XYZ file of C-alpha atoms in Angstrom:
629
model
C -39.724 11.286 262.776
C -41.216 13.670 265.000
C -40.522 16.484 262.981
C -42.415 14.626 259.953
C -45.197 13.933 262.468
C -45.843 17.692 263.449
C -45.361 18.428 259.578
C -48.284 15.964 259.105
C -50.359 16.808 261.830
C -49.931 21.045 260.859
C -51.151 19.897 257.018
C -53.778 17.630 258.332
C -55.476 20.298 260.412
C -54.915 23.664 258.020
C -54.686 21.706 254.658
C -56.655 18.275 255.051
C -55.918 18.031 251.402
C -52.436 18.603 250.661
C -52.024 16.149 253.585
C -54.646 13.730 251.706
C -52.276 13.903 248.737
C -48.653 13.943 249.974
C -47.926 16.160 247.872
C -45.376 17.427 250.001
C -43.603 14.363 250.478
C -44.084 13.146 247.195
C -42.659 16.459 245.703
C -39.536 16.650 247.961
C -38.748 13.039 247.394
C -39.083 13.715 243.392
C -36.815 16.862 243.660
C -33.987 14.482 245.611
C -34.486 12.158 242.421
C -34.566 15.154 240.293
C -30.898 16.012 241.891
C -29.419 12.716 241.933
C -29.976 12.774 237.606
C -29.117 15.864 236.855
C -25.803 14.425 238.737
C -25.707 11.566 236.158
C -26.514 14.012 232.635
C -24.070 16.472 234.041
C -21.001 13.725 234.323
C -22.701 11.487 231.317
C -20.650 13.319 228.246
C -17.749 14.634 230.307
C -15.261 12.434 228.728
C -14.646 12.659 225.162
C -14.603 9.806 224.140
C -18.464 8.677 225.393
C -18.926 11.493 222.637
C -17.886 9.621 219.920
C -20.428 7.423 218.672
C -23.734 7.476 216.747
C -26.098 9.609 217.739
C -24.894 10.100 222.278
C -27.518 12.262 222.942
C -30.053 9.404 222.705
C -27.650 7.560 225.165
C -29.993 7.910 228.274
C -32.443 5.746 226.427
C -29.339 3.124 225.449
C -27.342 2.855 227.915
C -29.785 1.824 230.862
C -30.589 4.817 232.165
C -34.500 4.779 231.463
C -34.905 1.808 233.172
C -33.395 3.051 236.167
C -35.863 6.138 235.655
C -38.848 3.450 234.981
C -38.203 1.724 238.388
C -37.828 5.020 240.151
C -40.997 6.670 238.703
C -43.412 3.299 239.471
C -41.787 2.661 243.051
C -42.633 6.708 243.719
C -46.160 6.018 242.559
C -46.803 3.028 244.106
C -46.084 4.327 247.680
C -47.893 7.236 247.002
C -51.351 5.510 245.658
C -50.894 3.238 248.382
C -50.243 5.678 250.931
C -53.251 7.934 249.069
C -55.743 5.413 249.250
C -55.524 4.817 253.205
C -58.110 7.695 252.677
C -61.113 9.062 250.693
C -62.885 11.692 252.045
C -64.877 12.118 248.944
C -66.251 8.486 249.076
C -67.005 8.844 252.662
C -69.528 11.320 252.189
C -67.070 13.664 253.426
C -68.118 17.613 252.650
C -66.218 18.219 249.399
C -66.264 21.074 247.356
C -65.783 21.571 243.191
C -62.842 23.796 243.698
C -61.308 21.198 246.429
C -62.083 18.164 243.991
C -60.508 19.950 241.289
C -57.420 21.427 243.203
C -56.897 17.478 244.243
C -56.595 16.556 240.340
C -54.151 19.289 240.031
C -51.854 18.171 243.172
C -52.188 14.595 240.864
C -51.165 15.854 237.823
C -48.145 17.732 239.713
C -47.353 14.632 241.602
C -46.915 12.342 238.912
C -45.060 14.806 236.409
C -42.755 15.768 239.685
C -42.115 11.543 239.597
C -41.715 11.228 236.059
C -39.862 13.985 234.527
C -36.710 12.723 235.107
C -35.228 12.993 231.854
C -35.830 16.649 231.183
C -33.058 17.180 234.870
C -31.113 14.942 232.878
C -30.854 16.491 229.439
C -31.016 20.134 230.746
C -27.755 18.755 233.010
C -25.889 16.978 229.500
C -26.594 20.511 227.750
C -25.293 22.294 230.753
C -22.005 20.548 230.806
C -21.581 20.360 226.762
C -22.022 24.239 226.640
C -19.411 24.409 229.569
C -17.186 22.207 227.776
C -17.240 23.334 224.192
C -18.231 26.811 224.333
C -19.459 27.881 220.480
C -16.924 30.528 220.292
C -14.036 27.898 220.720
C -15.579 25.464 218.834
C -16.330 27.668 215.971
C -12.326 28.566 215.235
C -11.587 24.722 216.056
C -14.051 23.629 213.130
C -12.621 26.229 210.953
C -8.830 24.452 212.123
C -10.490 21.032 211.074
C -12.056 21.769 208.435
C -8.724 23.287 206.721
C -6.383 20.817 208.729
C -8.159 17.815 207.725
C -7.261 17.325 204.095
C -4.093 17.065 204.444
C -4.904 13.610 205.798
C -5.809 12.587 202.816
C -8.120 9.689 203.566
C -10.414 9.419 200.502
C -9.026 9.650 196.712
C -12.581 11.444 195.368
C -11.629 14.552 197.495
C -8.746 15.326 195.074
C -9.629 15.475 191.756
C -10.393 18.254 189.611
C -13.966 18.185 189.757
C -13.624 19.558 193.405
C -11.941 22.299 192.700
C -14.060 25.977 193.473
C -10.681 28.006 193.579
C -9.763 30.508 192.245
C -12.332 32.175 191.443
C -12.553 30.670 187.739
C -13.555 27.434 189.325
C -16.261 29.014 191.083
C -17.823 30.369 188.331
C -18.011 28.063 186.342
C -19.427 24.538 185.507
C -17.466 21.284 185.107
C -18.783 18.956 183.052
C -17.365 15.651 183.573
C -20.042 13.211 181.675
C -17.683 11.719 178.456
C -21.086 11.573 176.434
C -21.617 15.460 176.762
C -17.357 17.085 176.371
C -17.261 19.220 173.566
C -14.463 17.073 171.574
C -13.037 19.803 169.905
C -12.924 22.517 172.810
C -10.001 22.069 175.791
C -10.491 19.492 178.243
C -8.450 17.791 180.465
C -8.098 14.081 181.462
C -6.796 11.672 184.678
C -7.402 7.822 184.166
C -11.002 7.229 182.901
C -12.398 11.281 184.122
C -12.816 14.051 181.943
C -13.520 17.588 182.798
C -14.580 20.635 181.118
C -15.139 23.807 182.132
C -18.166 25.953 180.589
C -19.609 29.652 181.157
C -23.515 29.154 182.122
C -25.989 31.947 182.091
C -29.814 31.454 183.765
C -33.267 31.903 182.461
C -36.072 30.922 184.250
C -39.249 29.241 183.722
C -42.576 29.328 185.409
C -44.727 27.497 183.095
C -45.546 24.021 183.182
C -46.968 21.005 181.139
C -49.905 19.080 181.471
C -47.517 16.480 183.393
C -46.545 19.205 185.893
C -43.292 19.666 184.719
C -41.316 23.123 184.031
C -40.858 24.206 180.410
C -38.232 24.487 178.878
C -37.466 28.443 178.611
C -37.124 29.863 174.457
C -35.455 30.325 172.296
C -32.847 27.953 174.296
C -36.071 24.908 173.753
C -36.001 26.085 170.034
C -32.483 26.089 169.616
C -31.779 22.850 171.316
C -29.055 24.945 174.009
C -27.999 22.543 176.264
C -28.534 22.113 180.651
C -25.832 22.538 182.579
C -27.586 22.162 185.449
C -31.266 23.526 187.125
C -32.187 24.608 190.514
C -36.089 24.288 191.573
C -38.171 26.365 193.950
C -41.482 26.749 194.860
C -43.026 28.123 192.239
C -39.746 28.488 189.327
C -37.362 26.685 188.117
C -33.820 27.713 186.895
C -32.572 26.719 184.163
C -28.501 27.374 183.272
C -27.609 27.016 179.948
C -24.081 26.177 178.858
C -22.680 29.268 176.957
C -18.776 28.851 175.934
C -15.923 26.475 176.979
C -13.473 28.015 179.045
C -9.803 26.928 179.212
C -8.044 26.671 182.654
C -4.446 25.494 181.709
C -3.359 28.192 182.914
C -4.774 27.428 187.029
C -4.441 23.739 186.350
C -0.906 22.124 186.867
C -1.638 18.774 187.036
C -4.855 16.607 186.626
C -3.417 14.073 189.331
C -5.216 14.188 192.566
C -3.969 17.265 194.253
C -4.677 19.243 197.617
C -5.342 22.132 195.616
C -8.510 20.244 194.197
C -9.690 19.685 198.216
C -12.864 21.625 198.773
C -15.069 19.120 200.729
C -16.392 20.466 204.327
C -15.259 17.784 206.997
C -18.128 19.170 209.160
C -20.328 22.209 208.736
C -21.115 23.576 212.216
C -24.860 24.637 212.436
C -25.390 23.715 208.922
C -26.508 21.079 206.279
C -23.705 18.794 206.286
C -24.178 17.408 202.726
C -22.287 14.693 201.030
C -18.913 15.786 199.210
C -19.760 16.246 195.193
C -17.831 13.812 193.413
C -17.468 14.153 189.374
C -18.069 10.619 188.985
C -21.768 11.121 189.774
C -24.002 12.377 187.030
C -26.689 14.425 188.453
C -30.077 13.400 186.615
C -29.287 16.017 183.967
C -28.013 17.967 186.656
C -30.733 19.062 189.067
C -28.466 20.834 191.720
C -28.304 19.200 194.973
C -25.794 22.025 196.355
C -27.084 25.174 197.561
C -24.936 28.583 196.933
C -23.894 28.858 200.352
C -22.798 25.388 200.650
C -20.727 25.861 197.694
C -19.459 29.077 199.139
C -17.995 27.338 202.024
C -16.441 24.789 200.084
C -15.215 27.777 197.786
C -13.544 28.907 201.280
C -11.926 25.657 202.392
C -10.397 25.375 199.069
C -8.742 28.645 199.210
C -7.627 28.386 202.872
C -6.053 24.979 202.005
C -4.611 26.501 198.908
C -3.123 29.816 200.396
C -1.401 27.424 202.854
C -0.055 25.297 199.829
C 1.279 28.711 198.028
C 3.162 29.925 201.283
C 5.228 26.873 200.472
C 6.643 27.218 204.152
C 7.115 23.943 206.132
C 6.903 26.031 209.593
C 3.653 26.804 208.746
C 2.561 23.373 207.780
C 3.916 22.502 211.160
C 2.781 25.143 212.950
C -0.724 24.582 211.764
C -0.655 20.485 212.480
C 0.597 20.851 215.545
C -2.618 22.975 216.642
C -4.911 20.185 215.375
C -3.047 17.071 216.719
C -3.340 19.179 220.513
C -6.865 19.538 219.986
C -7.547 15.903 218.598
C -5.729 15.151 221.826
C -7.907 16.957 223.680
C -11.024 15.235 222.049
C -8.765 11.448 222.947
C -8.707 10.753 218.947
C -6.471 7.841 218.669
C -3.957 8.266 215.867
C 0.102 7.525 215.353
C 0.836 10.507 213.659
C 2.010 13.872 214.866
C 2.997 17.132 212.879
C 6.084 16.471 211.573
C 5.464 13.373 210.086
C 1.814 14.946 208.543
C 4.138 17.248 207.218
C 6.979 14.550 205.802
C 3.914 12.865 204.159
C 2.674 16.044 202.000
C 5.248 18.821 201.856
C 6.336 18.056 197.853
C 6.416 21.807 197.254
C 6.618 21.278 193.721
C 2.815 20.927 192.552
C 1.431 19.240 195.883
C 0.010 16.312 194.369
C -1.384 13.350 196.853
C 1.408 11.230 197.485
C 0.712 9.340 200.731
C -3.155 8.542 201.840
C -3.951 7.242 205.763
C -6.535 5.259 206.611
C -9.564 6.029 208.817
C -8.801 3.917 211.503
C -5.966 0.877 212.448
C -6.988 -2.409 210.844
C -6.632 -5.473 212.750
C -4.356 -8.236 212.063
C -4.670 -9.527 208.445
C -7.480 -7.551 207.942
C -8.156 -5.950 204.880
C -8.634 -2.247 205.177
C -11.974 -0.732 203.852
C -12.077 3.260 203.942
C -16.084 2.746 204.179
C -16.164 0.658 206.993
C -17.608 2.385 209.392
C -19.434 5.291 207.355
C -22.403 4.420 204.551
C -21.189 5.454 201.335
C -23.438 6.227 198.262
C -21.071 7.629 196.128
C -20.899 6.413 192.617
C -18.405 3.288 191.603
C -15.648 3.909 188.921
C -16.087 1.872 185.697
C -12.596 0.031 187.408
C -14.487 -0.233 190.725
C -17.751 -1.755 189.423
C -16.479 -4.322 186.413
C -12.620 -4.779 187.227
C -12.354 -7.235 184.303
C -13.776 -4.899 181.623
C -11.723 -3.046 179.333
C -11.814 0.677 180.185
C -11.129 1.989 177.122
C -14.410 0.687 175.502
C -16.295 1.584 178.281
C -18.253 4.719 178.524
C -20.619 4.405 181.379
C -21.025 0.931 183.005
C -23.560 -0.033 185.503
C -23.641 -3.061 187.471
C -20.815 -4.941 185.265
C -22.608 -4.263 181.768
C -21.506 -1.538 179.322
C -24.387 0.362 179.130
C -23.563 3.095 176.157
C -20.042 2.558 174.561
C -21.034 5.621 171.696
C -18.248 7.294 173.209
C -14.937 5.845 174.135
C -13.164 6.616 177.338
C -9.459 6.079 174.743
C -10.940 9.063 172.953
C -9.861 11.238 175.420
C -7.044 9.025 177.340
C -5.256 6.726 174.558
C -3.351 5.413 177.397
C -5.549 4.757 179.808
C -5.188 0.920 180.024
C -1.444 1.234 180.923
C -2.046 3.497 183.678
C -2.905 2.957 187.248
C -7.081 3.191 188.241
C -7.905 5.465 191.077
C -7.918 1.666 192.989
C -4.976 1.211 192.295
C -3.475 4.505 192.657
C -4.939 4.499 196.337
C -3.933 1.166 197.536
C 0.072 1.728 196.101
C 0.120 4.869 197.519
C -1.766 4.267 201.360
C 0.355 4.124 204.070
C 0.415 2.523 207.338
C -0.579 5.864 209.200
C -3.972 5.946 210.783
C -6.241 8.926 212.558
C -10.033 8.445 213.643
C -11.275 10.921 211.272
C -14.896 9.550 211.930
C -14.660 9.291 215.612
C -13.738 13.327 215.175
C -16.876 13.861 213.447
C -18.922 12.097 215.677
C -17.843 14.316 218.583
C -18.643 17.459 216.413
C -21.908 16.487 215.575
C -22.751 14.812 219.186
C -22.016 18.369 220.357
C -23.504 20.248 217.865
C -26.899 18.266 218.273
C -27.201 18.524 222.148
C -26.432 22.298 222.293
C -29.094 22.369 219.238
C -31.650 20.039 220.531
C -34.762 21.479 222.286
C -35.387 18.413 224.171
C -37.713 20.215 226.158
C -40.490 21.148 223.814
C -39.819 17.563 221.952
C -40.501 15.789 225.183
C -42.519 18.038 227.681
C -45.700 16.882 225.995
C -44.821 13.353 226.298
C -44.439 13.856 230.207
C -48.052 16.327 230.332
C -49.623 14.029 228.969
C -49.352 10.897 230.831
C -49.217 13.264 233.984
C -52.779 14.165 232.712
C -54.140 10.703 231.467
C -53.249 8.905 235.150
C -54.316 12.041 236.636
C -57.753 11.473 235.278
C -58.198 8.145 235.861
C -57.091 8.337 239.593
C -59.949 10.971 240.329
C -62.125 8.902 238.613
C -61.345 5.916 240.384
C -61.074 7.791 243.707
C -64.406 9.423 243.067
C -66.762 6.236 241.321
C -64.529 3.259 242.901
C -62.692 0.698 241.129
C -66.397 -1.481 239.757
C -67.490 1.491 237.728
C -63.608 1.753 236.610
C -63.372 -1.439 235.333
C -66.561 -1.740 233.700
C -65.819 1.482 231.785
C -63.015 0.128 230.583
C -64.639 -2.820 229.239
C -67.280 -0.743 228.162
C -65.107 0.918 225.983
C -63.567 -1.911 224.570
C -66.465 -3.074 223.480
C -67.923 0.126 221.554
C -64.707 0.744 219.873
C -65.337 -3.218 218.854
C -68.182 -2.424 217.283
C -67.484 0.497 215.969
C -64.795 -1.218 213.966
C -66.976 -4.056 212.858
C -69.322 -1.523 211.273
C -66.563 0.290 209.970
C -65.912 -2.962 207.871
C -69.030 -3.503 206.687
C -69.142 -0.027 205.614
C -65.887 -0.391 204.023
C -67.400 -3.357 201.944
C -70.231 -1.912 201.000
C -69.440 1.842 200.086
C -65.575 2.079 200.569
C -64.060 5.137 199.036
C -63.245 7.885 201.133
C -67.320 7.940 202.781
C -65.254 5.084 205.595
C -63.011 7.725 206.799
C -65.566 9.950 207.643
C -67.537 7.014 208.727
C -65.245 6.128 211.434
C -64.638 9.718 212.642
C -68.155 10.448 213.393
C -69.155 7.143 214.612
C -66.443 8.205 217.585
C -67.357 11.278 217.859
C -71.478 10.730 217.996
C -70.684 7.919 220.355
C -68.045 9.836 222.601
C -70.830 12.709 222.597
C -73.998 10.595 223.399
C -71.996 9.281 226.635
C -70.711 12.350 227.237
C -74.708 13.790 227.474
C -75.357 10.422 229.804
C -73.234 11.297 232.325
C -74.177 15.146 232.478
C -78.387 14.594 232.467
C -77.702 11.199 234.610
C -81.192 10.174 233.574
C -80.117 6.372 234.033
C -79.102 4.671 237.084
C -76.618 5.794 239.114
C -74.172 2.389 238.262
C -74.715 3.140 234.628
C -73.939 6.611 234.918
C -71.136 5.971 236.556
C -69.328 4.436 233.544
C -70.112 7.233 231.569
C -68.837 9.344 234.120
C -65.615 7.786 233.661
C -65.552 7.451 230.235
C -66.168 10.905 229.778
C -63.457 11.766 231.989
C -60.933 9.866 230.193
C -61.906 10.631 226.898
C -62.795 14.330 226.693
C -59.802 15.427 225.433
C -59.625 12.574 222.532
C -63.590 13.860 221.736
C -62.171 17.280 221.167
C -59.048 16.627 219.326
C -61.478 14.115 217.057
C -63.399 16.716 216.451
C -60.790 19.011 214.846
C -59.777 15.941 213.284
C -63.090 16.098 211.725
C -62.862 19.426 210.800
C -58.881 19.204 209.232
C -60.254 16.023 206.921
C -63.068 18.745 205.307
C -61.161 21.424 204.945
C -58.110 19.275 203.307
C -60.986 17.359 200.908
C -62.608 20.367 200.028
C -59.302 22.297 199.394
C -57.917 19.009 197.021
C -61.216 19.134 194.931
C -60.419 22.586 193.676
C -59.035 22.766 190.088
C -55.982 24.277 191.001
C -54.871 21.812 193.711
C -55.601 18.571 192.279
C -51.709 17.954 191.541
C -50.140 20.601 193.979
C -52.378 18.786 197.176
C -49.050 19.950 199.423
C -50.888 23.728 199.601
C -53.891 21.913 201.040
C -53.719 22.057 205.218
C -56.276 21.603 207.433
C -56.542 23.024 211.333
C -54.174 20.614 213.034
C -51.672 21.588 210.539
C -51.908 25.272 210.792
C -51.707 24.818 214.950
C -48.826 22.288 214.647
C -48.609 19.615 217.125
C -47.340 22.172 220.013
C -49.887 24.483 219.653
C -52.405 22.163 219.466
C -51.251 19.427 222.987
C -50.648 23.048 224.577
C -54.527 23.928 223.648
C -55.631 20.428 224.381
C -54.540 20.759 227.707
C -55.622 23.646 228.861
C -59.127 22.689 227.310
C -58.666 19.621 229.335
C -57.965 21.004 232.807
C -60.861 23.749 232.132
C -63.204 20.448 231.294
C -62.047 18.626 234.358
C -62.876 21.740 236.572
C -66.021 21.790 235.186
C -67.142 18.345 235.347
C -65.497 18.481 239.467
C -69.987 19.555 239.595
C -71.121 16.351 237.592
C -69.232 14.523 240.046
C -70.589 15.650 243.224
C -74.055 15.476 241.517
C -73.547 11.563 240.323
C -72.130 11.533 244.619
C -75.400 13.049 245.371
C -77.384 10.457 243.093
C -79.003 7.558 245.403
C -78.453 4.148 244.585
């Protein structure tokens, strides 16, 4: 205590300021805070398994930990104000300069973002201790071991047919058709159950006019001719059309048309990347606008071939060899499972074509529970015609929709005379599932929980959240410090009141006129208002109790004034841009000043215009201190 007392009485006599503020306390206590939750982020994700769940980095906001941080940051504040307010030398009369009043709003500002920051020691800790533990070089080769380990799991009966297929090369190149209405009857196809799939060469042409209705032409002679789409691809200012050319027969690459792992392309998780839904045939894509970029479909061109140059080695050691690397590292990452390599292997080594013969489920289903593969993942892939009318007859059905036949013109017994006798991918899965189980989902949670807080810039997503209450109770502790807690209050209520009003007119306005003329209504009313009062408190012709509410209004609301008045400024430039010819249907190229600065760019700018405002004013204040009653 003694020490703290010669501390106090050194800053009291060289720095009457700093020892006004605490701000040596306050900041020493903060940085013991500071320590004690970078503690708690650093141990938070340690163990895998707190990793796999929904979205973990967010888990400082649901698993308690900001109220513990809420309760910190007011108790810190508290004691300080209270300790603070012991003494004023400003509303004493005591000698006070602009810089001094000024460099006190800047030890508040540091004071309360020192004693409310505590999340940022937190999340910089969690990313810390996630980089430590899954260093990007490891994880990258363990990804690649998932991503070619996984199928052989076989978990989900779409990843195995023939429309997945990308390898060889053949595959890649060209398109599968698999909608019944659009198979070329007398060119090779091949069948399983109600699917059909054709394989045509495509060539491109694109197109950059457009209709009246905004849409891209239809390139010639292929409009003329009446060529068909394969598919199209869209950018900003084209749009590619691929034109079927010639069917392509594949008997010779395709063994079987039974789910097998050499159909498997689907990325279990694409590190870094877009991790986009598997493709299964059974969707139609709205006459096939692409939803998968090249690159994606290179990768799943990749994780085809690594699966299938593993199924052509035809060795069991390296079957084994390869699960016994993934079931150490789901180990590692606590997956619960009941399999281990050798029985992985039991369950799909069938040499002769590979075909799916065992499935395991996604997780362990209780007792007399019914196992559901979608359980705990969304799923928005397409129903069967089996899955979505059981009782209707496949054979007459060619596309059916919520239990209704919606276009029988072409029969599904066309293609499959037998399909009624044979087993529907339901049925297939269910006789063929086995009593094996491995988390696959909890796996990809961890993956993507560690891929998103290495990723996440936390800091620049929550900095200004911080600044900017910092700032806000900065403000309206000097103004309180400086005009008392009367001219406080009433400036609230003052407030209140014109923004009341302001609203009321806006209604009437709105009645009266409406259109867009309210808009602009309400943005200048606020900004003439904010501007008027702004004036009143610099001239301080009125009385020094009324000028004291501008005074505090003006400190509290600069910052809004200016950022209203770019707002101002964004909402021309964006109406005047729109009522060009040009952009009246492409209104995306119109942006106005806030959205050329972005949001960082422009709190960064706000604040700095803010603290150069405050310094400023620090001479309106003494001169409203000066002001007799």
């Amino acid at each position: 205590m003694n020490k703290i007392s010669r501390i106090n009485q050194y800053l009291l006599e060289r720095y009457p300021t700093v020892w006004n503020t605490k701000i040596v306390w306050m900041l020493a206590l903060a940085l013991l805070f500071h320590l004690i939750f970078f503690g708690i982020g650093f141990f938070a994700h340690s163990d895998p398994q707190t990793l796999q769940k929904s979205r973990a980095v967010n888990d400082y906001f649901s698993n308690g930990t900001i109220f513990i941080h809420l309760i910190v940051s007011v108790l810190l504040l508290v004691g300080w104000l209270i300790n603070m307010f012991k003494n004023n030398a400003f509303k004493n009369f005591y000698p006070v300069s602009s810089t001094k009043l000024f460099f006190q709003f800047v030890q508040y500002f540091v004071i309360i973002l020192s004693c409310t920051s505590f999340y940022m020691s937190y999340m910089f800790a969690d990313k810390l201790n996630i980089n430590r533990l899954y260093p990007d070089t490891e994880m990258s080769k363990n990804i690649e071991l998932i991503n070619t380990t996984y199928p052989f799991l076989a978990q989900n009966y779409e990843d195995f047919t023939l429309g997945n297929r990308l390898y060889p090369k053949p595959f890649f190149d060209l398109y599968c058709e698999t909608d019944i209405q659009k198979i070329e009857r007398d060119k090779k196809y091949f069948v399983n159950y109600d699917r059909v799939y054709q394989y045509f060469e495509v060539y491109p042409k694109i197109s950059t006019k457009k209709n009246s209705d905004d849409e891209y032409l239809k390139p010639e002679p292929e409009a003329s001719n009446g060529t068909k789409i394969a598919y199209t691809k869209t950018e900003r200012d084209k749009k590619i059309f691929y034109f079927k050319k010639n069917v392509v027969d594949l008997s010779s690459y395709i063994l079987t048309t039974t789910p097998s792992f050499y159909n498997y392309s689907t990325i279990f998780y694409d590190q870094g990347g877009e991790n986009f839904a598997p493709y299964y045939e059974g969707i139609i894509v709205d006459d096939t606008e692409s939803q998968l970029s090249e690159t994606h479909q290179q990768k799943r061109a990749k994780v085809n071939k690594a699966v299938a140059d593993l199924l052509n080695s035809k060795n069991r050691q390296n079957f084994e060899k390869q699960f016994n690397s993934f079931f150490e590292l789901a180990k590692k990452y606590k997956i619960r499972t009941n399999l281990d390599a050798k029985t992985l292997t039991d369950l799909v080594f069938y040499p002769d074509n590979f075909e799916v013969s065992n499935f395991t489920k996604k997780y362990k289903p209780e007792r007399d529970e019914t196992y559901d593969p979608y359980k705990y993942t969304s799923s928005d892939y397409a129903t069967t015609a089996v899955e979505a009318a059981p009782d209707i007859d496949v054979a007459a059905a060619a596309v059916v929709q919520d239990g209704k036949v919606v276009d029988a013109a072409v029969s599904v017994k066309d293609f499959n005379p037998e399909v009624n006798r044979q087993l529907s991918p339901e049925e297939f899965f269910q006789r063929k599932l086995t009593n094996h189980y491995f988390y696959s989902d909890n796996l990809k949670q961890i993956l993507e929980n560690v891929d998103t807080i290495k990723n996440k810039d936390f800091f620049m997503e929550y900095i200004h959240v911080f600044l900017w209450i910092s700032f806000c109770l900065a403000t309206f502790i000097l103004g309180f410090r400086v005009t008392g807690l009367r001219a406080l209050l009433f400036s609230i209520i003052t407030t209140g009141v014109l923004s009341l009003l302001i609203a009321l007119l806006s209604f009437i306005v709105n009645f009266a006129v409406g259109g867009s003329f309210v808009e602009y209504f309400v943005l200048y009313a606020f900004f003439v208002t904010g501007l008027l009062i702004l004036l009143m408190s610099i001239t301080q012709t009125f009385s020094k109790f009324i000028t004291s509410i501008a005074v505090n209004i003006s400190l509290n609301t600069f910052v809004a004034l200016v950022l209203l008045l770019f707002a101002i400024i964004t909402k021309h430039q964006i109406d005047a841009c729109r009522a060009l010819p040009i952009n009246r249907l492409e209104v995306y190229n119109c942006d106005g000043i806030l959205d050329v600065l972005g949001m960082d760019i422009t709190s960064f700018s706000l604040l700095i215009i803010g603290f150069i405002f405050i310094f400023l004013f620090t001479k309106v204040l003494r001169k409203w201190k000066a002001k007799t009653e």
